[in-house]
PDB file of C-alpha atoms in Angstrom:
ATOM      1  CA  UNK A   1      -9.471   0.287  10.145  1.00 94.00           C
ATOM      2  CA  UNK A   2      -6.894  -2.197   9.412  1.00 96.00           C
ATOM      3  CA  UNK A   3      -5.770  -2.343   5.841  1.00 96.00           C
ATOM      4  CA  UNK A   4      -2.844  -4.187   3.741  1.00 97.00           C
ATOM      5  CA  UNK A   5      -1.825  -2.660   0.370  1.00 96.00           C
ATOM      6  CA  UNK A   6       0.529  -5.138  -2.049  1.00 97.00           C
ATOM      7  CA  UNK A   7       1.884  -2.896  -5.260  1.00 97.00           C
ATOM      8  CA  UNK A   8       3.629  -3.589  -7.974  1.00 98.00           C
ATOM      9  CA  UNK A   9       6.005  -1.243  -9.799  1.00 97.00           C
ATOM     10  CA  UNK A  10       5.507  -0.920 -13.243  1.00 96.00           C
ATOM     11  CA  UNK A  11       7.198  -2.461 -16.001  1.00 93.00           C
ATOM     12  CA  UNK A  12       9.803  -1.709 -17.827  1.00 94.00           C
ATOM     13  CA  UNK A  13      10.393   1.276 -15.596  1.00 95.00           C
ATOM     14  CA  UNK A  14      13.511   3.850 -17.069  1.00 96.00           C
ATOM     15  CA  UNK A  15      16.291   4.926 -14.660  1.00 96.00           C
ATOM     16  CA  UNK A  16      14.794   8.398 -14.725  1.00 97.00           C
ATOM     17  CA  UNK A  17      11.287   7.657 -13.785  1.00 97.00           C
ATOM     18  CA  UNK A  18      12.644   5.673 -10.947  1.00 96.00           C
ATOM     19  CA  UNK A  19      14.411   8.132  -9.644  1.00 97.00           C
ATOM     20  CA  UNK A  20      11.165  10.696 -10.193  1.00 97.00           C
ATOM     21  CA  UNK A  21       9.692   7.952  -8.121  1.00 97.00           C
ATOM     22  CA  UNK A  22      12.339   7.964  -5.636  1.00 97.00           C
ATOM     23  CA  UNK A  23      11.863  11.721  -5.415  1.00 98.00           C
ATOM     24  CA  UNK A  24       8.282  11.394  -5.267  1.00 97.00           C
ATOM     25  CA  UNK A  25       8.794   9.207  -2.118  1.00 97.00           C
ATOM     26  CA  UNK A  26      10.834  11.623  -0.404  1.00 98.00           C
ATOM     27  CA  UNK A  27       8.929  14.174  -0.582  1.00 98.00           C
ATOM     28  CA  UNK A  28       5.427  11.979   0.499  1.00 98.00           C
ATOM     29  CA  UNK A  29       6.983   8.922   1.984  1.00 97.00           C
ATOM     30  CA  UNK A  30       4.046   6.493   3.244  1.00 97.00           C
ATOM     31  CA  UNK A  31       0.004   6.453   3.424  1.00 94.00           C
ATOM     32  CA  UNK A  32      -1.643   7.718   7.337  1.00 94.00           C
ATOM     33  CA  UNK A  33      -1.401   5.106   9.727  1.00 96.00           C
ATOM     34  CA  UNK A  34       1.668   2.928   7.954  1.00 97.00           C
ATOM     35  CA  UNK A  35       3.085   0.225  10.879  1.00 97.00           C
ATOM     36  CA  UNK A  36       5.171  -1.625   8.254  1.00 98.00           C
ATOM     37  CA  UNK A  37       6.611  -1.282   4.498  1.00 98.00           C
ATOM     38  CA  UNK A  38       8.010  -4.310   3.152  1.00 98.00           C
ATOM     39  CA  UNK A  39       9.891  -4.552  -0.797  1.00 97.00           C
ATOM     40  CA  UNK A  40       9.545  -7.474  -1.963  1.00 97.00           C
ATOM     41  CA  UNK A  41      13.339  -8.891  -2.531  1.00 98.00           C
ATOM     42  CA  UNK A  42      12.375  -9.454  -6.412  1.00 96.00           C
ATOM     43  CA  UNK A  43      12.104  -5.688  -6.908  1.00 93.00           C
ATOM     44  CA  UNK A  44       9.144  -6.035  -8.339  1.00 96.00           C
ATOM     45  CA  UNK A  45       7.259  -4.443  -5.595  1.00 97.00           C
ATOM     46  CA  UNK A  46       5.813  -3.854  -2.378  1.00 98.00           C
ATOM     47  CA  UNK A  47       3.431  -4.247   0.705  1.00 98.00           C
ATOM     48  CA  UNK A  48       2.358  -1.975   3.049  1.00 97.00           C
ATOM     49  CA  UNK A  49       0.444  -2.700   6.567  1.00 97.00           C
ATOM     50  CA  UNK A  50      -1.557   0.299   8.219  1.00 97.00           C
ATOM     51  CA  UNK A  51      -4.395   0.994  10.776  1.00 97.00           C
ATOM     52  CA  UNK A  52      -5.852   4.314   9.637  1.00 96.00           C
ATOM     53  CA  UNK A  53      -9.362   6.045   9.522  1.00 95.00           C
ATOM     54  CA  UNK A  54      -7.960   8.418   7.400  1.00 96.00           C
ATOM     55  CA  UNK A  55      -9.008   7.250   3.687  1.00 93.00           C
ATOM     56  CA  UNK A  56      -8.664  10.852   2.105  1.00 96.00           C
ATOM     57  CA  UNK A  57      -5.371  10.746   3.271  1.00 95.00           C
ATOM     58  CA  UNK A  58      -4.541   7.454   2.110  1.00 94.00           C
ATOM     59  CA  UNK A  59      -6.014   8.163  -1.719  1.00 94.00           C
ATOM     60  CA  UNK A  60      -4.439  11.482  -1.471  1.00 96.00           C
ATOM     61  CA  UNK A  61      -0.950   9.777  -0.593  1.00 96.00           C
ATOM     62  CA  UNK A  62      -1.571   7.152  -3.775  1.00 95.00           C
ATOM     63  CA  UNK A  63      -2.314   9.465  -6.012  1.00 96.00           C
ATOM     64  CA  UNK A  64       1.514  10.843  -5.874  1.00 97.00           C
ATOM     65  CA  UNK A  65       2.633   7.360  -6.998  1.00 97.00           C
ATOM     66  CA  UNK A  66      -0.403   6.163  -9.543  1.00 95.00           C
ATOM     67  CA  UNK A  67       2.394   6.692 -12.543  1.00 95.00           C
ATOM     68  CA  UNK A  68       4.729   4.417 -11.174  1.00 97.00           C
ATOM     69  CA  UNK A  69       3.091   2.150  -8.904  1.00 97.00           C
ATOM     70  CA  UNK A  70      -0.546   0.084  -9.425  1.00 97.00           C
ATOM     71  CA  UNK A  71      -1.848  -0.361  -6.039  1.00 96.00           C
ATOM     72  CA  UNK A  72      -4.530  -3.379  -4.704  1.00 96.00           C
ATOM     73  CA  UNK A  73      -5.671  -2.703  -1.210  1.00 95.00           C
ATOM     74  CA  UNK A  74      -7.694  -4.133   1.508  1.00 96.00           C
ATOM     75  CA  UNK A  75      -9.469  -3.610   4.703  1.00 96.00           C
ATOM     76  CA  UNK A  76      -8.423  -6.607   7.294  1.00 97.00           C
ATOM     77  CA  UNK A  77      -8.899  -8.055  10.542  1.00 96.00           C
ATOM     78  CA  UNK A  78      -6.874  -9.606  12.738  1.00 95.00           C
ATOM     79  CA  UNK A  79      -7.585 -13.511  13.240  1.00 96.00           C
ATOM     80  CA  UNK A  80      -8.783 -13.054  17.001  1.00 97.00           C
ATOM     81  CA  UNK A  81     -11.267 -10.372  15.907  1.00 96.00           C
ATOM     82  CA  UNK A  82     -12.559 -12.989  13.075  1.00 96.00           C
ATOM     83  CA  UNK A  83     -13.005 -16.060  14.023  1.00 97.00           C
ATOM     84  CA  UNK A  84     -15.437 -15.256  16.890  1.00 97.00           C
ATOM     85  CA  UNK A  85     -17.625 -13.790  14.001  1.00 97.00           C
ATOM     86  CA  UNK A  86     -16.880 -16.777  11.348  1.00 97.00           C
ATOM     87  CA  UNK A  87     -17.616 -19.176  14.440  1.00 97.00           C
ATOM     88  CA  UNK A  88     -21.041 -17.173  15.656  1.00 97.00           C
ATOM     89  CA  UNK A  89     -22.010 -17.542  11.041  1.00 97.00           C
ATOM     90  CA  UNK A  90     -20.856 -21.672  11.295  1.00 97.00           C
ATOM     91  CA  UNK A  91     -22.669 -22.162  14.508  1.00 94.00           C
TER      92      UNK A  91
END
């Protein structure tokens, strides 16, 4: 499965509990099945692309970073997988 998470750091975030966050990350770095990690260049955030079967691991993996970070995720498809299908519903 194909999924996209977007997260956003939370406010108001002290110096220390970003670097506990920072030190979080380098101990568990990214979710199973991570192709791409993107900040956003407001530093307000992130995304993160993956193809991964793996959803204990992924939760696991988020729950390291719930007290810094609130996380929005979704499973995807690639536009040649869905428009077949949306064409096959219109037709």
């Amino acid at each position: 499965m194909r999924y996209v998470t977007t997260y956003t750091f939370k406010p108001f975030m002290t110096k220390n509990e970003t670097k506990a966050l920072l030190e979080a990350f380098a101990e568990f770095g990214n979710a199973p099945g991570t192709t791409a990690h993107y900040l956003r260049a407001d530093g307000t955030g992130g995304i993160v692309i993956g193809e991964s079967d793996d959803v204990a691991g992924m939760y696991r993996n988020i729950l390291n970073y719930n007290e810094f970070v609130d996380f929005e995720s979704h499973v995807v498809l690639s536009v040649e997988d869905a428009v077949p299908l949306i064409a096959e519903f219109a037709s």
